[in-house]
mmCIF file with all atom_site columns, C-alpha atoms in Angstrom:
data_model
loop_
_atom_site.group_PDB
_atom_site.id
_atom_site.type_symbol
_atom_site.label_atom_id
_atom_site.label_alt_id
_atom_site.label_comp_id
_atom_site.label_asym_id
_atom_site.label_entity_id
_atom_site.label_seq_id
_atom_site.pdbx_PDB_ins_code
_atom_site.Cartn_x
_atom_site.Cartn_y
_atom_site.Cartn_z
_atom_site.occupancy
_atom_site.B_iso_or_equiv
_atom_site.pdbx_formal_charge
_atom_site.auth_seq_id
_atom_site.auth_comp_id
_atom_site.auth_asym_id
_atom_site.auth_atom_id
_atom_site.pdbx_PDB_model_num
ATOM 1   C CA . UNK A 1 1   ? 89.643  114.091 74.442  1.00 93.00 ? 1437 UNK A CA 1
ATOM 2   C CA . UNK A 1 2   ? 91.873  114.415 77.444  1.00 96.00 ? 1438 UNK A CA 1
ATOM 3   C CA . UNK A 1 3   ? 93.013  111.352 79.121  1.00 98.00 ? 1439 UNK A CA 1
ATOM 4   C CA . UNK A 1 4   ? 91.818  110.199 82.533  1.00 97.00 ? 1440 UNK A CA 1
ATOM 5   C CA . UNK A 1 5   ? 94.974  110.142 85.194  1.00 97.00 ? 1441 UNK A CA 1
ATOM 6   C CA . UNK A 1 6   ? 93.909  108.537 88.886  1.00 98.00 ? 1442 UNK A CA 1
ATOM 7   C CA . UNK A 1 7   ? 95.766  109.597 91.861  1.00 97.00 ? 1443 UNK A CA 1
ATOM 8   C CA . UNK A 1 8   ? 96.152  107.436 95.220  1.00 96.00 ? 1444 UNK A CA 1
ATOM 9   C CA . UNK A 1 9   ? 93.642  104.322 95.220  1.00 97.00 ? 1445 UNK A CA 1
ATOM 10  C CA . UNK A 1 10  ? 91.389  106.626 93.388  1.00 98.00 ? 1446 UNK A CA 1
ATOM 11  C CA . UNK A 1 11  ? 90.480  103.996 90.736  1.00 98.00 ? 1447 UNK A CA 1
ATOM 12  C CA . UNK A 1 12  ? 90.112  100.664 92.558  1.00 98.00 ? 1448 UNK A CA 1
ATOM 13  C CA . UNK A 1 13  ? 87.844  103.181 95.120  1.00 98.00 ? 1449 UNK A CA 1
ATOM 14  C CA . UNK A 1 14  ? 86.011  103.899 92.427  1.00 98.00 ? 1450 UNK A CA 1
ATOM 15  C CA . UNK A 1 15  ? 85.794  99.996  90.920  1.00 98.00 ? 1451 UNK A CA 1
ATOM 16  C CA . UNK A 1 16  ? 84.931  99.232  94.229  1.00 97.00 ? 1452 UNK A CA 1
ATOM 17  C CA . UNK A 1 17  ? 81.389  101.295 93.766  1.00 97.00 ? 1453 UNK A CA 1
ATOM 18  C CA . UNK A 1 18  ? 78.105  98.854  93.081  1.00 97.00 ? 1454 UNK A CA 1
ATOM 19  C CA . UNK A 1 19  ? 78.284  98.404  88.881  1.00 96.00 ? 1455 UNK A CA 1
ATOM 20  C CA . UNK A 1 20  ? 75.053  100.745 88.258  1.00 97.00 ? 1456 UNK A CA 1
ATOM 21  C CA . UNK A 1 21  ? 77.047  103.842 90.111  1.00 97.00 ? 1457 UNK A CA 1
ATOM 22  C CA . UNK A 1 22  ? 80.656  102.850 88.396  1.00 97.00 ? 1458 UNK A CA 1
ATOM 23  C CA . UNK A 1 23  ? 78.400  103.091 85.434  1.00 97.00 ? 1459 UNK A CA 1
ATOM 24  C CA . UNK A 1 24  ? 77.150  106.253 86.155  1.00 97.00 ? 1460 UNK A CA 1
ATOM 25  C CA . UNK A 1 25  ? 80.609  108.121 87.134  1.00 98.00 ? 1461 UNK A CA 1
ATOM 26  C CA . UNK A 1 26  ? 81.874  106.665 84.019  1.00 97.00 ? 1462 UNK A CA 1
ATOM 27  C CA . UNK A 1 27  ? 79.806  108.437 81.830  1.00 97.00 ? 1463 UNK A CA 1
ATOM 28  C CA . UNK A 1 28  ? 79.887  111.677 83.465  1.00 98.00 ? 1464 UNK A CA 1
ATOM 29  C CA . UNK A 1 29  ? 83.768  110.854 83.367  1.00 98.00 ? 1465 UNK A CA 1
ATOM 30  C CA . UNK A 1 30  ? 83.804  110.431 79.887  1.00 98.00 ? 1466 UNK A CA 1
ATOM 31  C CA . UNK A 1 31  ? 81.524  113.621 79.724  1.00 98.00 ? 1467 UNK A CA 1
ATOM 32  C CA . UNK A 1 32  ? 84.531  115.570 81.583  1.00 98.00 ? 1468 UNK A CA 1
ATOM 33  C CA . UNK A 1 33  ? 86.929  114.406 79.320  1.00 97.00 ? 1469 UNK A CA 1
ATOM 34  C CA . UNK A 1 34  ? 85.447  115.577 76.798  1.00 97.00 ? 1470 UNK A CA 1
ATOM 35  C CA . UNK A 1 35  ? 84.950  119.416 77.909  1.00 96.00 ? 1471 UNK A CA 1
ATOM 36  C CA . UNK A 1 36  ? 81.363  118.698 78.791  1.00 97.00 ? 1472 UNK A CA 1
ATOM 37  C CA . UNK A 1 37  ? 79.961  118.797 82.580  1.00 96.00 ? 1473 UNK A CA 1
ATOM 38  C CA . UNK A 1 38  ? 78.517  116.208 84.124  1.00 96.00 ? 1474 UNK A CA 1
ATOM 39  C CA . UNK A 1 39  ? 75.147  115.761 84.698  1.00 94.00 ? 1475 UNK A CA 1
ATOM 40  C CA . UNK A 1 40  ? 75.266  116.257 88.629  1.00 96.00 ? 1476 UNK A CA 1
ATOM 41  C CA . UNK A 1 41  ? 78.162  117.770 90.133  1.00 97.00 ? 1477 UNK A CA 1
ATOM 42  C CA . UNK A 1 42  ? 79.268  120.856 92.331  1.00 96.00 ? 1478 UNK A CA 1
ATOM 43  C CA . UNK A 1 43  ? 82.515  123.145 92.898  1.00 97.00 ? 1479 UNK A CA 1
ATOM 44  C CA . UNK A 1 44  ? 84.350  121.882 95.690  1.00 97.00 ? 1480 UNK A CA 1
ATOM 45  C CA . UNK A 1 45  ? 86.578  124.917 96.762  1.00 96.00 ? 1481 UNK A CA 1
ATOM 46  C CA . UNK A 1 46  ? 87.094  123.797 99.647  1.00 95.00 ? 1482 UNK A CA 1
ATOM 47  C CA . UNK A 1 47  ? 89.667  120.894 98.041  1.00 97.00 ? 1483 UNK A CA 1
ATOM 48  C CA . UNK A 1 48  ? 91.521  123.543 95.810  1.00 96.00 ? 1484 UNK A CA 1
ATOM 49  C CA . UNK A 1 49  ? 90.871  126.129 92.555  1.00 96.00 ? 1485 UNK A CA 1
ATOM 50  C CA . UNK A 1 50  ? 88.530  124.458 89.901  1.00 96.00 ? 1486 UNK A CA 1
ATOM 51  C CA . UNK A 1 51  ? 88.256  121.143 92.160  1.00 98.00 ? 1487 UNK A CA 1
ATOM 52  C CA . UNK A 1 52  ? 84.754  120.087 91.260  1.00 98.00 ? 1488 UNK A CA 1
ATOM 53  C CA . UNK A 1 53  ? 82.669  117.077 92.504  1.00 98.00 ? 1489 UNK A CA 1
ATOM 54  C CA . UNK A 1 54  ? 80.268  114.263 90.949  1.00 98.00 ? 1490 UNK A CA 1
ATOM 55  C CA . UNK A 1 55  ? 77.282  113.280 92.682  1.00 98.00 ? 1491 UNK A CA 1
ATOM 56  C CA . UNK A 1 56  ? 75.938  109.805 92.231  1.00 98.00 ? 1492 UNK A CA 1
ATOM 57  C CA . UNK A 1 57  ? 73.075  109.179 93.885  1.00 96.00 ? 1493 UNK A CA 1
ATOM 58  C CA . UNK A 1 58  ? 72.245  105.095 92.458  1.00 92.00 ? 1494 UNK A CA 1
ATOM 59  C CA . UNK A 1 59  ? 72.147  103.065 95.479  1.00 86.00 ? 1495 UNK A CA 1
ATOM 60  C CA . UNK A 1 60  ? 73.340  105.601 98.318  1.00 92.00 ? 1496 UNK A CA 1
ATOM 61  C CA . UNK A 1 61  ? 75.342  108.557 97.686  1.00 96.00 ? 1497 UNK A CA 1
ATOM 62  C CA . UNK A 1 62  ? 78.910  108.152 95.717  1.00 98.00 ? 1498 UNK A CA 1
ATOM 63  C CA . UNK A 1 63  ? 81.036  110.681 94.732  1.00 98.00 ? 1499 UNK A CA 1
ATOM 64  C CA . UNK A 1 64  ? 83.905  111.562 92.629  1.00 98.00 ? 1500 UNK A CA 1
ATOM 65  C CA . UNK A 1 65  ? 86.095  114.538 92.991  1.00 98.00 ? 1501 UNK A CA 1
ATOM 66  C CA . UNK A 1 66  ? 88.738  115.840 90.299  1.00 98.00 ? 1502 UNK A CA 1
ATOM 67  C CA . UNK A 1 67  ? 90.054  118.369 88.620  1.00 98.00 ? 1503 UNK A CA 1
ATOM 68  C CA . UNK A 1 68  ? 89.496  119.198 85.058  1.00 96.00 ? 1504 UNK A CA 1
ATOM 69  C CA . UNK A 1 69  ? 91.023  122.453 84.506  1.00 93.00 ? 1505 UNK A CA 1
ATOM 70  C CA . UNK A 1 70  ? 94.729  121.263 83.153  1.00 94.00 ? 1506 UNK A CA 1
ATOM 71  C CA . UNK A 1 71  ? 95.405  120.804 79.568  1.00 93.00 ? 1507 UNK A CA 1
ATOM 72  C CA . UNK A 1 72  ? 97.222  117.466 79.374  1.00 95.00 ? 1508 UNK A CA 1
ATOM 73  C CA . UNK A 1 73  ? 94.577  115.327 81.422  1.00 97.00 ? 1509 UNK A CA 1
ATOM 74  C CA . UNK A 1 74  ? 91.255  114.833 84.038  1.00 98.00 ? 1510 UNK A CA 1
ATOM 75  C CA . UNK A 1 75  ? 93.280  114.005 87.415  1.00 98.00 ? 1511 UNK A CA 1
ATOM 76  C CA . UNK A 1 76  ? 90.951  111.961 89.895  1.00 98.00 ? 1512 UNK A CA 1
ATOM 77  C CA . UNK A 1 77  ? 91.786  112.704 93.118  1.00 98.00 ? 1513 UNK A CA 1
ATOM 78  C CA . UNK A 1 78  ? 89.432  110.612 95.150  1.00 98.00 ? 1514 UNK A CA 1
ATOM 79  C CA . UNK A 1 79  ? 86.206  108.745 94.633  1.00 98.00 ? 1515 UNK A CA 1
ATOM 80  C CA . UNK A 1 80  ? 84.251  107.218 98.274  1.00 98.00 ? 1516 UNK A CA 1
ATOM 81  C CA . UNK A 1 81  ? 81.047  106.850 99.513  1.00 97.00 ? 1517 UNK A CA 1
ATOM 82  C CA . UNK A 1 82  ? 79.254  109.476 101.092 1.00 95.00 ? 1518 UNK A CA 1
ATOM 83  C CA . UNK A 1 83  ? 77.286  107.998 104.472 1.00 91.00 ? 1519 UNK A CA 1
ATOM 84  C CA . UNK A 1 84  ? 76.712  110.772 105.949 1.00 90.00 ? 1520 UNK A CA 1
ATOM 85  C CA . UNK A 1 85  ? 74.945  114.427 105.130 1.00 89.00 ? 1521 UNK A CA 1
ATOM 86  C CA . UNK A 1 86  ? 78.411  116.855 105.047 1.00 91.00 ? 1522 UNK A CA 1
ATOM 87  C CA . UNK A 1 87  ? 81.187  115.193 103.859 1.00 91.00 ? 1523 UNK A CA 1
ATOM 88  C CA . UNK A 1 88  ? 83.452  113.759 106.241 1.00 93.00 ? 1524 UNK A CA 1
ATOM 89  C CA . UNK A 1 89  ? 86.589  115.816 106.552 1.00 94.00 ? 1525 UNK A CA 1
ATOM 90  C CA . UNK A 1 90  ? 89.273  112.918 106.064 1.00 96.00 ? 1526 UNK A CA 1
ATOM 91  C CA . UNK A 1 91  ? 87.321  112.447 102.876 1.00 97.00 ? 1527 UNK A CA 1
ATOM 92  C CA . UNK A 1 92  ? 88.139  116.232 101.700 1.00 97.00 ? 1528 UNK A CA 1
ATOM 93  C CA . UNK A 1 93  ? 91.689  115.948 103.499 1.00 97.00 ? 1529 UNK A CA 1
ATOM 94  C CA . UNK A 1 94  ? 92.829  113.139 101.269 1.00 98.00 ? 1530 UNK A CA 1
ATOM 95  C CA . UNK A 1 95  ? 91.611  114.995 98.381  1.00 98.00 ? 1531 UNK A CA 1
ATOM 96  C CA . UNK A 1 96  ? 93.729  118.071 99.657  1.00 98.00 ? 1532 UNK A CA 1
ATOM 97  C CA . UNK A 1 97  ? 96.738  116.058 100.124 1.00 97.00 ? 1533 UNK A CA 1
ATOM 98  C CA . UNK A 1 98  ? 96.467  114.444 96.601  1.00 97.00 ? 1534 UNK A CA 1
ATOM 99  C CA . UNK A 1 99  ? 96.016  117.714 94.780  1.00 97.00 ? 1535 UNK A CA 1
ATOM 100 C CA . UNK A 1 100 ? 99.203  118.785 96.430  1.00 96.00 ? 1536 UNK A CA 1
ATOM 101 C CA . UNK A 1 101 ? 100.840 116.385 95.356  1.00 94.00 ? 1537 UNK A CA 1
ATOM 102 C CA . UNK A 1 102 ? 99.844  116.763 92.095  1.00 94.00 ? 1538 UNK A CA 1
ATOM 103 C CA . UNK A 1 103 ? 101.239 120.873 92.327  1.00 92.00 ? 1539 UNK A CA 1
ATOM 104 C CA . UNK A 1 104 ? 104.166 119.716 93.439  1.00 90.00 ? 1540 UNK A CA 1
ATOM 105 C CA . UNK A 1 105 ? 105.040 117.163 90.654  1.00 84.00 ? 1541 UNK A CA 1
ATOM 106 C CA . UNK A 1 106 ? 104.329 119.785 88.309  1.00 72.00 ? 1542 UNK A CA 1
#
């Protein structure tokens, strides 16, 4: 089971959800970590290469973006509400900038 590693405020964003969707993104989280997919999600290649998104629909629209595709962990790179139909574009910015962050640490 790889571990979960949060990048930015990705984790208090994501404790900040209502409990029924932090409930939900933590079992498609757990799901992810271990090689499974989650029950609603999408390819986000818009973020980066294997960037993939959770879709919680519980009370509005959450979601949770990350990337799975490295062997040593699940990085988070940004977890927000959705309140509108597209996705805003700082949401998906921040995301960028956190991924390449992540590259360049590696």
């Amino acid at each position: 089971m790889k571990p979960l590693r949060f990048l930015g405020t990705s984790r208090e964003d994501l404790r900040s959800f209502p409990a029924e969707a932090r409930r939900d993104a933590g079992f498609s989280l757990d799901a992810i970590q271990r090689g499974l997919n989650p029950e609603d999600w999408k390819p986000m290649p818009s973020v980066g290469p294997g960037v993939r998104e959770i879709r919680i629909r519980v009370g509005g629209a959450f979601r949770v973006i990350y990337l799975a595709q490295r062997i040593e962990a699940v990085y988070v790179l940004h977890a927000f509400q959705k309140k509108t139909q597209k996705t805003a574009p700082r949401e998906l910015d921040l995301a960028r900038r956190r991924l390449k962050i992540l590259e360049i640490e590696r």
